[in-house]
Coordinates of C-alpha atoms and ligand atoms in Angstrom, one line a residue:
X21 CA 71.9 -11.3 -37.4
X22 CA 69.9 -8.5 -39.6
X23 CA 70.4 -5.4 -37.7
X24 CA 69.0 -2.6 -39.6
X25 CA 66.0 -1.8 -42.6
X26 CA 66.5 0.1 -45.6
X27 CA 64.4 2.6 -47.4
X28 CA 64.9 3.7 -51.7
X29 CA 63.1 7.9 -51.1
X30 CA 63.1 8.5 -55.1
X31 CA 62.2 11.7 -55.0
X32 CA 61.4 14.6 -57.6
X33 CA 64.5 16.2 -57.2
X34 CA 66.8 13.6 -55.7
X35 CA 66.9 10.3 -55.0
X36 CA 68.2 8.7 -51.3
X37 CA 69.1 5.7 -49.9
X38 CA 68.8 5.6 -46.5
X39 CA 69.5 2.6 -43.6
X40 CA 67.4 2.8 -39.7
X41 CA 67.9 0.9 -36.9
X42 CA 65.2 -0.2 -34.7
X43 CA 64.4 2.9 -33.1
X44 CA 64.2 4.8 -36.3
X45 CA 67.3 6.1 -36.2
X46 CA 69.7 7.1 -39.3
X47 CA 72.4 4.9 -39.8
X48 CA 73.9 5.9 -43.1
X49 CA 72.4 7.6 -45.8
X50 CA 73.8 8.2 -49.6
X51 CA 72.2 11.2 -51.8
X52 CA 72.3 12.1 -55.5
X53 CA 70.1 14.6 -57.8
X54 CA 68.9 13.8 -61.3
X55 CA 68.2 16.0 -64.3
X56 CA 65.2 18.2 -64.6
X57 CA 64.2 17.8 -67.9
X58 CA 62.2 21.0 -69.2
X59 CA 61.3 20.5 -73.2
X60 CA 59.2 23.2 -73.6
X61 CA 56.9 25.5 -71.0
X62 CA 55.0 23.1 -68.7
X63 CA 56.4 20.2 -69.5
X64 CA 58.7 18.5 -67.1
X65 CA 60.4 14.5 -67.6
X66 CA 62.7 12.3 -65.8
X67 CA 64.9 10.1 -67.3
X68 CA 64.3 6.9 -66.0
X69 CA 67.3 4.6 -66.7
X70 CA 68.8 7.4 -64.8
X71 CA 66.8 7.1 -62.2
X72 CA 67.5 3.8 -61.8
X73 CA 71.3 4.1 -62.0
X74 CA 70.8 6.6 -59.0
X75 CA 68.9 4.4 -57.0
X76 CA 72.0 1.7 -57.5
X77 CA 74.7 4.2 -56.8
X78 CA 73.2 5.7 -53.6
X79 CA 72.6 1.8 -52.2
X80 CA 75.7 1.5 -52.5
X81 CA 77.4 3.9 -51.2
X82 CA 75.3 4.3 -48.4
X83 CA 75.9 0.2 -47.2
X84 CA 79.9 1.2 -48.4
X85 CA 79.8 4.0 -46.5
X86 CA 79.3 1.8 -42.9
X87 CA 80.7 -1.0 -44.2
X88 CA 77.2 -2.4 -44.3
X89 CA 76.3 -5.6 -46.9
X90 CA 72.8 -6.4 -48.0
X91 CA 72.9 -9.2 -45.4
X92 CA 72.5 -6.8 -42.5
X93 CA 69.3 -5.3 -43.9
X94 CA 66.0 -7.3 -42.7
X95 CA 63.8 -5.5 -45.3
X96 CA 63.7 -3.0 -48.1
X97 CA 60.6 -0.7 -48.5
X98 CA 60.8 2.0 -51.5
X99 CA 58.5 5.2 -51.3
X100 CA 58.6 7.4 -54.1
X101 CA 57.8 10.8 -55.9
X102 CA 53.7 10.1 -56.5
X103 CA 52.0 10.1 -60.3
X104 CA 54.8 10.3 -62.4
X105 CA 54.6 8.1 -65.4
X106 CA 56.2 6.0 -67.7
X107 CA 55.7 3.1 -69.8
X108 CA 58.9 0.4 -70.6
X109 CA 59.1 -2.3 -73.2
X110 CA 58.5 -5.5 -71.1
X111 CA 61.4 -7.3 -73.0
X112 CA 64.2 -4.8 -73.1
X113 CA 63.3 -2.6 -69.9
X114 CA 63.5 0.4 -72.5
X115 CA 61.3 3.3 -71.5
X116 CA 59.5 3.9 -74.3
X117 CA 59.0 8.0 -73.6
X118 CA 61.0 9.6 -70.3
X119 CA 58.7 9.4 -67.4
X120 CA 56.4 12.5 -67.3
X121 CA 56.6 14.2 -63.9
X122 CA 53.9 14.9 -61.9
X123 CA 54.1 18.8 -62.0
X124 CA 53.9 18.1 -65.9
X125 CA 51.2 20.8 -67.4
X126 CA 50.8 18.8 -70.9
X127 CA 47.5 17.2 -70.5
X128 CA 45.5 20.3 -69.7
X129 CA 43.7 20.1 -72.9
X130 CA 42.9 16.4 -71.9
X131 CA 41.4 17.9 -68.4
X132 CA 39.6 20.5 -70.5
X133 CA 37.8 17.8 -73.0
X134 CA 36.7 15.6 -70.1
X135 CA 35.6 18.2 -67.8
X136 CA 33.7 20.4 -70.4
X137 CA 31.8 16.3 -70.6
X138 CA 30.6 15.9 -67.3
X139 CA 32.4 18.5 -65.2
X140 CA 36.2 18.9 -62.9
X141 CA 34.8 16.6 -60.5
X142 CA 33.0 14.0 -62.6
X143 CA 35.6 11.0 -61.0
X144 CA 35.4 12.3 -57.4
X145 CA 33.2 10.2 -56.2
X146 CA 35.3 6.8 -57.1
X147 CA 38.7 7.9 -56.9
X148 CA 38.5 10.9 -54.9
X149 CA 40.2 13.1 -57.0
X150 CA 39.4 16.5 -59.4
X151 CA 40.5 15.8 -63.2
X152 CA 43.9 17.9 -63.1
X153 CA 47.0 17.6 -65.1
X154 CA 48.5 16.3 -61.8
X155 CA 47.5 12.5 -62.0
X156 CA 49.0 9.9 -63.8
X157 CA 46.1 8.5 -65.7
X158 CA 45.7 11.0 -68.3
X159 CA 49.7 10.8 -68.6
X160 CA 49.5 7.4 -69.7
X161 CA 47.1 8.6 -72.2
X162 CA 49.1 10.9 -73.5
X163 CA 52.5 8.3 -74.1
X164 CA 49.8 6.1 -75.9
X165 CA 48.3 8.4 -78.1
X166 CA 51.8 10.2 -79.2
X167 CA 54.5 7.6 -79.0
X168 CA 54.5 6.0 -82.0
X169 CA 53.7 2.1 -81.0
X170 CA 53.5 2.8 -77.6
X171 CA 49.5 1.4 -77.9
X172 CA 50.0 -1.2 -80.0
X173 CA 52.5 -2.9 -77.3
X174 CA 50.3 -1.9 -74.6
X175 CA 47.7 -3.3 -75.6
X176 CA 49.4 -6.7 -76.5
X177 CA 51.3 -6.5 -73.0
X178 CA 54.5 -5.6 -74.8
X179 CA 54.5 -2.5 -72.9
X180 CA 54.5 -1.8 -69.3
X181 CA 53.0 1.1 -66.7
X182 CA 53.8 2.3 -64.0
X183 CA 54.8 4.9 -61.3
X184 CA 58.3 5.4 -60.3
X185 CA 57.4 3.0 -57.1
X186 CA 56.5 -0.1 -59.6
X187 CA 59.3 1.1 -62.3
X188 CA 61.9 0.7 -59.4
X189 CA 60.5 -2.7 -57.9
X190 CA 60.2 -4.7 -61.5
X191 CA 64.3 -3.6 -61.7
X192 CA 65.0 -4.5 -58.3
X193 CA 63.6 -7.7 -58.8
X194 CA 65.3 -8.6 -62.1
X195 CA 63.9 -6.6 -64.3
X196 CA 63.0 -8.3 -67.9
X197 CA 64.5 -11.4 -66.2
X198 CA 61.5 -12.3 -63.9
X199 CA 61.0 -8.3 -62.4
X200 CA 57.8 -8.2 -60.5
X201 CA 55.3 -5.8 -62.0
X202 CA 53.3 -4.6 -58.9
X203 CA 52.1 -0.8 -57.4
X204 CA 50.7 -0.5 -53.7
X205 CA 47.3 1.0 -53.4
X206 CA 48.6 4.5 -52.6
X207 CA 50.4 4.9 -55.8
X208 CA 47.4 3.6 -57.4
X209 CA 45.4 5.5 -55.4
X210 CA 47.1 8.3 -57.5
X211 CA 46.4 7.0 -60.9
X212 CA 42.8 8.3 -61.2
X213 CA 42.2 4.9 -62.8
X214 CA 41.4 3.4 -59.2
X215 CA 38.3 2.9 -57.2
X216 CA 39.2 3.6 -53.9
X217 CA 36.5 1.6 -52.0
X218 CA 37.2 -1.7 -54.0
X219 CA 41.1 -1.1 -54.6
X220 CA 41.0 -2.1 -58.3
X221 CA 41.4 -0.7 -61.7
X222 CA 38.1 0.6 -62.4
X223 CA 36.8 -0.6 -65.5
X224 CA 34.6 2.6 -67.0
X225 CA 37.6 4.9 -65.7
X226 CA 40.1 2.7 -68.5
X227 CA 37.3 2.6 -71.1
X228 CA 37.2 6.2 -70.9
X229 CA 40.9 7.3 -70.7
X230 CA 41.2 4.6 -73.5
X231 CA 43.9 2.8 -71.0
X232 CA 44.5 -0.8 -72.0
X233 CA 44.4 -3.1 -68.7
X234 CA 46.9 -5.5 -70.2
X235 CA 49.8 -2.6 -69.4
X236 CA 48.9 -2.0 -65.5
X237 CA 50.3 -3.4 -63.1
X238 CA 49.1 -5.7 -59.8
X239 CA 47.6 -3.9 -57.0
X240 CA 48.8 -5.0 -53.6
X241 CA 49.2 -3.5 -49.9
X242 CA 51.7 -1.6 -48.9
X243 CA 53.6 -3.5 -46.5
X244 CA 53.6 -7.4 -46.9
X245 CA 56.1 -9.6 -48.7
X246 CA 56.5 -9.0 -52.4
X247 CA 59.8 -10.6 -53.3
X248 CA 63.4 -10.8 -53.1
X249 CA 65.7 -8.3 -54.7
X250 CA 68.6 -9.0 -57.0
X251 CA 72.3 -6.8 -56.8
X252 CA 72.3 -4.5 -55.6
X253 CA 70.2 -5.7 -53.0
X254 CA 71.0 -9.7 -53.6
X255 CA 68.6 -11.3 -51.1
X256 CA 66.8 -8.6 -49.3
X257 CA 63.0 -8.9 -48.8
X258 CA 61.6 -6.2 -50.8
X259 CA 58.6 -5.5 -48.3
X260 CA 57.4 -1.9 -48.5
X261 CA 56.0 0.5 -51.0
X262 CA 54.3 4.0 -50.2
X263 CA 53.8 6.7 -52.0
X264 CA 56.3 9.8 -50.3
X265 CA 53.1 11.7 -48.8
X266 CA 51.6 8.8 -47.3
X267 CA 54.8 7.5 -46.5
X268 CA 55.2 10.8 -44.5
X269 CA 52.5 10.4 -43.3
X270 CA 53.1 7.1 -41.9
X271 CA 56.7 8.0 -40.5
X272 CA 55.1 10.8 -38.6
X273 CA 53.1 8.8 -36.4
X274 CA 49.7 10.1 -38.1
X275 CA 48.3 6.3 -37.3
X276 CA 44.4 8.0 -35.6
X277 CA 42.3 9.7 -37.5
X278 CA 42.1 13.4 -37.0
X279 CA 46.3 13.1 -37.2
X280 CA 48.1 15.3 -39.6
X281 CA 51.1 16.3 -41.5
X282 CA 52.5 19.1 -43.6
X283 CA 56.1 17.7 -45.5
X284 CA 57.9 20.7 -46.9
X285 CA 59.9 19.4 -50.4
X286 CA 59.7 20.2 -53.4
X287 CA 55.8 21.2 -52.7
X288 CA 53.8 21.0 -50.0
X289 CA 51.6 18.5 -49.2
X290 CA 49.8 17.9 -45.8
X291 CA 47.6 14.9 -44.9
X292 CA 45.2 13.7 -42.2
X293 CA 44.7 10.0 -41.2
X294 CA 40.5 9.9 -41.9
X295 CA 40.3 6.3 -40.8
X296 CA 39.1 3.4 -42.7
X297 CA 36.7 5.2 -44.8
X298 CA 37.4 7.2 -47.9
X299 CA 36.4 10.9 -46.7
X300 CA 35.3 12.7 -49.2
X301 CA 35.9 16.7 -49.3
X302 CA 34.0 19.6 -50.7
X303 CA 36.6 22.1 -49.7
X304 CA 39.4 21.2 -52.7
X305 CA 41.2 18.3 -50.8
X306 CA 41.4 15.1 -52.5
X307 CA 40.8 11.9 -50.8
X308 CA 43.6 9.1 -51.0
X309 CA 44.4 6.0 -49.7
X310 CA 47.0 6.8 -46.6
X311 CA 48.5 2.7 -45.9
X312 CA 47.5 -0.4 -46.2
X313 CA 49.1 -3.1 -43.8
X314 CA 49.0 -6.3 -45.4
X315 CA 45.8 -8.2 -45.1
X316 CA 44.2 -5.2 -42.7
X317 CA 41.9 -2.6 -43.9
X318 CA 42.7 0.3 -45.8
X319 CA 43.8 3.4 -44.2
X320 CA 42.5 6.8 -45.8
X321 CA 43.4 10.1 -45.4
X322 CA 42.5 14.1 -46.9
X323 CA 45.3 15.5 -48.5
X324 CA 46.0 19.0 -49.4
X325 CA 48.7 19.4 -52.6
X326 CA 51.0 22.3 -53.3
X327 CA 52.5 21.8 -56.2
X328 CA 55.5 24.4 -55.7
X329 CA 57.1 25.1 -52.4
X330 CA 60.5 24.5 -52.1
X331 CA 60.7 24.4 -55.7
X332 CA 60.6 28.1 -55.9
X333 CA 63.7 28.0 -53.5
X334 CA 65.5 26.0 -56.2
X335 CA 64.1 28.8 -58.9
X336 CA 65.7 31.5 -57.3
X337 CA 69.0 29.6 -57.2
X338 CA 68.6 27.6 -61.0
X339 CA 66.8 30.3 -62.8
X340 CA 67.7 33.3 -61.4
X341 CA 70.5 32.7 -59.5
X342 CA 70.3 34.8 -56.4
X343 CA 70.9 32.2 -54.1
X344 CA 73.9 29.9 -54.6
X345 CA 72.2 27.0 -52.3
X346 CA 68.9 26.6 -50.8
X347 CA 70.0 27.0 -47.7
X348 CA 71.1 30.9 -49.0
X349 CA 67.7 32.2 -49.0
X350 CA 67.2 32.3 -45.3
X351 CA 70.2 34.6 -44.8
X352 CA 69.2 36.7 -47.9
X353 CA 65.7 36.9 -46.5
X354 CA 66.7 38.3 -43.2
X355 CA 68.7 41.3 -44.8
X356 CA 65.3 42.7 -44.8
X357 CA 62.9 43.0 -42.2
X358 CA 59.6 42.3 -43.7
X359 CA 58.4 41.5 -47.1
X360 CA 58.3 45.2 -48.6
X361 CA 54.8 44.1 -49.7
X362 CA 55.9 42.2 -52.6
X363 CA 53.7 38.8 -53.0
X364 CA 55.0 36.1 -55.4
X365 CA 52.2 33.6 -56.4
X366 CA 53.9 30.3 -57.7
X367 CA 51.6 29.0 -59.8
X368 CA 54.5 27.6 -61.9
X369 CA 51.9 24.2 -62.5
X370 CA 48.7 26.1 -62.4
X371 CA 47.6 26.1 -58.5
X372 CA 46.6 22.9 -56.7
X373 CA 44.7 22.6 -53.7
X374 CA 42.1 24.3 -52.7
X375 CA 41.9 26.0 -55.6
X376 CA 42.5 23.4 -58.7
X377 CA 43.4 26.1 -61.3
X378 CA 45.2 24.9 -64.1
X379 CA 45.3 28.1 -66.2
X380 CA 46.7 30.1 -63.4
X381 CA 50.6 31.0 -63.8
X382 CA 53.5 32.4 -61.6
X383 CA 52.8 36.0 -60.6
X384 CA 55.5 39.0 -58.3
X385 CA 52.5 41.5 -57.0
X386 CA 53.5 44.6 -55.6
X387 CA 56.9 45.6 -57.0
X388 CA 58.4 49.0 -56.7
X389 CA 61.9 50.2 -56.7
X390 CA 62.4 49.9 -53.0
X391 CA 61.6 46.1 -53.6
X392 CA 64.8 44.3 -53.9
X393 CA 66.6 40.8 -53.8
X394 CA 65.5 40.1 -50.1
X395 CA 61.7 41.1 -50.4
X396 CA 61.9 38.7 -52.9
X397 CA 63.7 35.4 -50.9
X398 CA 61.0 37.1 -48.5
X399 CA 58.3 36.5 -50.2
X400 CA 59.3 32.9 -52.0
X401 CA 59.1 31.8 -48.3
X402 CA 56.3 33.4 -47.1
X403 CA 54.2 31.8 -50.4
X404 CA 55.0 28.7 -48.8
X405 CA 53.1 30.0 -45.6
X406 CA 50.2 31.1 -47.3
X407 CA 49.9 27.9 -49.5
X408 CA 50.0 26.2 -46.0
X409 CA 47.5 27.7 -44.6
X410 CA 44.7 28.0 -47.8
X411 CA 45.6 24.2 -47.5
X412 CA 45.1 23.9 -43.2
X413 CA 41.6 26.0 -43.6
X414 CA 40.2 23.4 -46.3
X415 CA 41.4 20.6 -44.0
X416 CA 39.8 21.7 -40.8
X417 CA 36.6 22.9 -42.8
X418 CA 36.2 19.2 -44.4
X419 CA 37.3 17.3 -41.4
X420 CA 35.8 18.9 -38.8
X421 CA 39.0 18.4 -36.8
X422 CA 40.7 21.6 -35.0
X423 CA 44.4 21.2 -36.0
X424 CA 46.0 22.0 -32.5
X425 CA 49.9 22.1 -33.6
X426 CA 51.2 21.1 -37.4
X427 CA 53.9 18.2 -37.9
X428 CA 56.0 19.9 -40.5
X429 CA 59.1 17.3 -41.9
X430 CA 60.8 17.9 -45.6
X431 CA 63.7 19.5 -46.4
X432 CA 62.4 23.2 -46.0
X433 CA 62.0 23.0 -42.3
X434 CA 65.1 23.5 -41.4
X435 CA 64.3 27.2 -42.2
X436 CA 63.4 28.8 -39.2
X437 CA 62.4 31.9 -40.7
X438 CA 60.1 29.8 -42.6
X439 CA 58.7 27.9 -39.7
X440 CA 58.5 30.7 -37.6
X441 CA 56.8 32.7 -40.1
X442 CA 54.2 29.6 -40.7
X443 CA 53.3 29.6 -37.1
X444 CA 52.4 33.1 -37.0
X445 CA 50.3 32.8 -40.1
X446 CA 48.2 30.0 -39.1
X447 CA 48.0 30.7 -35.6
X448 CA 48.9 27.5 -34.1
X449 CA 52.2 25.9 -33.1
X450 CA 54.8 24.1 -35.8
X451 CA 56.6 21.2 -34.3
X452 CA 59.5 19.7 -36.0
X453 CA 60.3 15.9 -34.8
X454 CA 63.9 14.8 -34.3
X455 CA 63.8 12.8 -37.9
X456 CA 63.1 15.0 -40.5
X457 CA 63.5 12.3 -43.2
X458 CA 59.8 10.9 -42.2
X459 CA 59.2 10.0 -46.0
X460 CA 62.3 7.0 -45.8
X461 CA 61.5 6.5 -42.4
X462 CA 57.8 5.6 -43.3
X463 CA 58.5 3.2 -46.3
X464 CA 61.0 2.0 -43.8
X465 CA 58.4 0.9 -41.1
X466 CA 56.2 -0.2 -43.9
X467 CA 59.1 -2.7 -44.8
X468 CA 60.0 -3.7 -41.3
X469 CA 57.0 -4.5 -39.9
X470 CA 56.2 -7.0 -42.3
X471 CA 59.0 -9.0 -42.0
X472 CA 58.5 -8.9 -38.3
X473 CA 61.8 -6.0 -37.6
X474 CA 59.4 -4.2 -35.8
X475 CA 56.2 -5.8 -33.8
X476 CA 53.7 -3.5 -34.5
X477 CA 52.7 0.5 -34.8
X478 CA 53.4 1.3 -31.4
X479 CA 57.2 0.7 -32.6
X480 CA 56.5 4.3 -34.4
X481 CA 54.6 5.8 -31.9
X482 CA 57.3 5.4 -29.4
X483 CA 60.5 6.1 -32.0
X484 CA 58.9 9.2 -32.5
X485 CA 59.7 12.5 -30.5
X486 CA 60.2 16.2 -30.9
X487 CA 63.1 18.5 -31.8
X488 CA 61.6 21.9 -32.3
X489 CA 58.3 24.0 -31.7
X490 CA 57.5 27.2 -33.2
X491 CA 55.1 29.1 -31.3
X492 CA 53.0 32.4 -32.9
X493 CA 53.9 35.7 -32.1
X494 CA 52.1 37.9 -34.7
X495 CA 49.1 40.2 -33.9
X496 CA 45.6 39.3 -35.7
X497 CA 45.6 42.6 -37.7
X498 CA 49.3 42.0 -39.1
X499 CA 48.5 38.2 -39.9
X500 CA 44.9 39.1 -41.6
X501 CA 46.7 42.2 -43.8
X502 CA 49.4 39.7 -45.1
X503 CA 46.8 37.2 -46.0
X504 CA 44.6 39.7 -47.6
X505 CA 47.1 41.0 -49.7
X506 CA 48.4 37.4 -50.7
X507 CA 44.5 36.0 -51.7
X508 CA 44.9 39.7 -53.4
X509 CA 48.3 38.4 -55.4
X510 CA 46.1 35.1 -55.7
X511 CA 43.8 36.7 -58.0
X512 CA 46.4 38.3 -60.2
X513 CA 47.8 35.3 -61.0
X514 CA 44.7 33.1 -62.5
X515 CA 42.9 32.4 -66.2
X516 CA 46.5 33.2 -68.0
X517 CA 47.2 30.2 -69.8
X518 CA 44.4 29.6 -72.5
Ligands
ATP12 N1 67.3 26.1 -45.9 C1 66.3 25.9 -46.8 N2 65.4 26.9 -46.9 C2 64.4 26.7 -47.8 N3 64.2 25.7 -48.6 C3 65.1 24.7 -48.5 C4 66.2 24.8 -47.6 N4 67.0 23.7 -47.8 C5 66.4 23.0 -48.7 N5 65.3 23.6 -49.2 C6 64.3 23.1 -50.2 O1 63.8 21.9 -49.8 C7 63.6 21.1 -51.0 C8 64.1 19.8 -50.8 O2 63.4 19.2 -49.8 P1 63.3 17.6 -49.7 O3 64.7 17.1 -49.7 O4 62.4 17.2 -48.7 O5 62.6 17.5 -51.1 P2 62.7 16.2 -51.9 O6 62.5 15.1 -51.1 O7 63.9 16.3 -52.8 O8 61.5 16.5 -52.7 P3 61.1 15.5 -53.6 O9 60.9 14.3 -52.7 O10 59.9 16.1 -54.2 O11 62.2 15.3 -54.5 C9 64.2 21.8 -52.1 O12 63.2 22.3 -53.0 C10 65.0 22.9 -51.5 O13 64.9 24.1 -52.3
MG13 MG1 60.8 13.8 -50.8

């Protein structure tokens, strides 16, 4: 008898493996990290054959690890880091260029030339998203037009897209032996080259980003049957794909519109459930497809993105070394007692929602020589905060929908400083649930429920439950000064690229 499900998280910074029973409980898990590739300022790649290795060596050991075979899994779902890009010869399985991550600058010239033609939100309305270097689309366009042959073979179908969800899937189910060459709408939802009412590739979107169709791959739901996987999954129905956010999302419970929540990884990126209607924002959310179950409707949600959160946790420790581990900067921040007014914009990518600034760049505000080590740990976690709540006040602005208490999950939340410190400056309780690996978990229940492992939604609702609440503590006046001075910092760090 099948007693558990599986869920592939291929994340930006890591990649998991991760096995649940039925009441969404961890039963083994199996970790590893892969290679930031930096090449020159802005730029940031994958390398995908690694990738893939990583995704083999952590199902592995994590089935090894319980003495688990694919046999005892019912379903697979993947969910994945969101609008990173590649393109592979169809023959080989060769990426043709390393997949261009997500946080990847390189196409701001592209964003300029199409929104000096029509303006930054010229493609709202269909795919409900500003041009930004963020989305895959104009990433594709940029393998095509400087890897030399990399059109030619898209164009003859020599040469295939896709997100890491649909790059991971075609290997998993044999790769240039028969793989499967599918995305689910809330990768494609990511794209830019989607229309998010009519879930298909949108014809005047490829014309104009010069994408060949012949390279994209099927659009289908995100939970339903797509196919069997080979080692090192030999036999498993291969049953759920969701992009990480929505996958959060989903894993959170966030099934009724007006539900939200904020994951804490290597950005931040909150989302609310806005029912079966793309919701269309005017505050500096984009709107994306949240799940689609099978044959049922689509799901939408509003989604604030911050592009670096716990990222600049990971700069302190890579770049500067300060911190030996993440998990050293909560320590390091409590040697001090407040932030010494020192404000560190991270706008390491430009800055993402609300704001959609691609020229803006990393700024420290406020330095003098009292400032040291811990002011700044201080204020890399309090940037989080802030982010968070630019983000929140756009949400509840467009949706209309008081946010009574935030569902935080990621790997940052285990910082209570952090969380405490984000209660006080939105003014409205943090809640941590009891599984804070929501983004497996999701892709998880995505997977089981279409095989049947679980019955239906209310499976989630009820696996679901509370660890931790944060209450706030901090007067008005304190809470408004800090967020003065940060939109202050804010300002310091925009128009520097050209
Ligand atoms: N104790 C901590 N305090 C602050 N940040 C932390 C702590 N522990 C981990 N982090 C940060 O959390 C992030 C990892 O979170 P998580 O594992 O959710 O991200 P991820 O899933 O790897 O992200 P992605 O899916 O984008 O790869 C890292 O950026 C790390 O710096
Ligand atoms: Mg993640």
């Amino acid at each position: 008898m099948t007693k558990y499900v599986g869920a592939i998280d291929q994340g930006t910074t890591s990649t998991r493996f991760i096995v649940f029973d039925r009441k969404g409980r961890i039963v083994s898990t199996a970790q590893r990290e892969h290679e930031q590739i930096y090449p020159r300022p802005g730029w940031v790649e994958h390398n995908p054959l690694e990738i893939w290795l990583n995704t083999r060596t952590v199902i592995f050991d994590a089935l090894e690890r319980r003495g688990l075979s694919p046999s005892d899994l019912a379903a697979v779902g993947v969910t994945n880091q969101r609008e990173t890009a590649l393109l592979w010869d169809r023959k080989t399985g060769e990426p043709l260029y390393n997949a261009i991550v997500w946080q990847d600058t390189r196409t701001d010239q592209l964003v300029a030339r199409y929104a000096a033609e029509g303006g930054q939100d010229r493609l709202r309305a269909k795919t409900g998203l500003p041009l930004a270097t963020y989305f895959s689309g104009l990433k594709l366009h940029w393998i095509l037009a400087n890897v030399p042959g990399a059109r030619e073979k898209a164009e003859a179908g020599d040469a295939l897209f896709g997100n890491i969800d649909t790059w991971l899937l075609w290997n998993l189910t044999g790769g240039a032996e028969g793989g499967i060459h599918i995305t689910d709408v809330t990768n494609a939802s990511r794209t830019q080259l989607m229309d998010l009412e009519t879930l298909a590739w949108d014809e005047d979107i490829l014309k104009l980003f010069e994408i060949p169709r012949a390279c994209l791959p099927r659009i289908v739901s995100s939970s339903e049957e797509y196919g069997l996987a080979r080692e090192p999954l030999e036999g498993v129905k291969l049953s759920g794909i969701l992009g990480d956010q929505q996958a959060a999302l989903f894993g959170q419970a966030c099934l009724h519109p007006g539900e939200a929540k904020n994951t804490y990884g290597t950005g931040n990126f909150m989302l609310m459930n806005t029912g079966e209607k793309p919701f269309p924002s005017t505050c500096g959310l984009v709107t994306t497809v949240g799940y689609k179950l099978g044959g049922s409707k689509a799901i939408y949600a509003l989604e604030g993105s911050i592009a670096i959160t716990g990222a600049l946790v990971q700069w302190l420790r890579d770049n500067l070394g300060i911190i030996q581990t993440s998990a050293d900067i909560e320590p390091l921040a409590r040697t001090v007692s407040d932030n010494g007014d020192v404000y560190f914009v991270p706008a390491f990518s430009g800055l993402y929602a609300p704001r959609w600034q691609e020229s803006a760049r990393g700024v420290i505000c406020g330095l003098t020589r009292f400032a040291n080590k811990g002011h700044i740990a201080r204020a890399a976690l309090e940037a989080t905060a802030y982010q968070t709540r630019e983000v929140l006040e756009a949400m509840v602005k467009d949706s209309k929908v008081a946010i009574r208490e935030l569902r935080t999950d990621g790997g940052m939340v285990v910082n209570e400083l952090l969380m405490q410190f984000q209660s006080d400056m939105i003014n409205v309780p943090v809640v941590r649930p009891k599984v804070i690996e929501t983004t497996a978990l999701g892709a998880a229940y995505a997977a089981g429920l279409a095989v049947g492992y679980w019955h239906s939604t209310d499976d989630i609702v009820q696996n679901w439950g509370v660890d931790r609440r944060w209450h706030p503590h901090m007067d008005e006046a304190q809470r408004e000064h800090l967020y003065a001075s940060w939109n202050k910092a804010v300002t310091r760090s925009l128009d520097w690229a050209d």
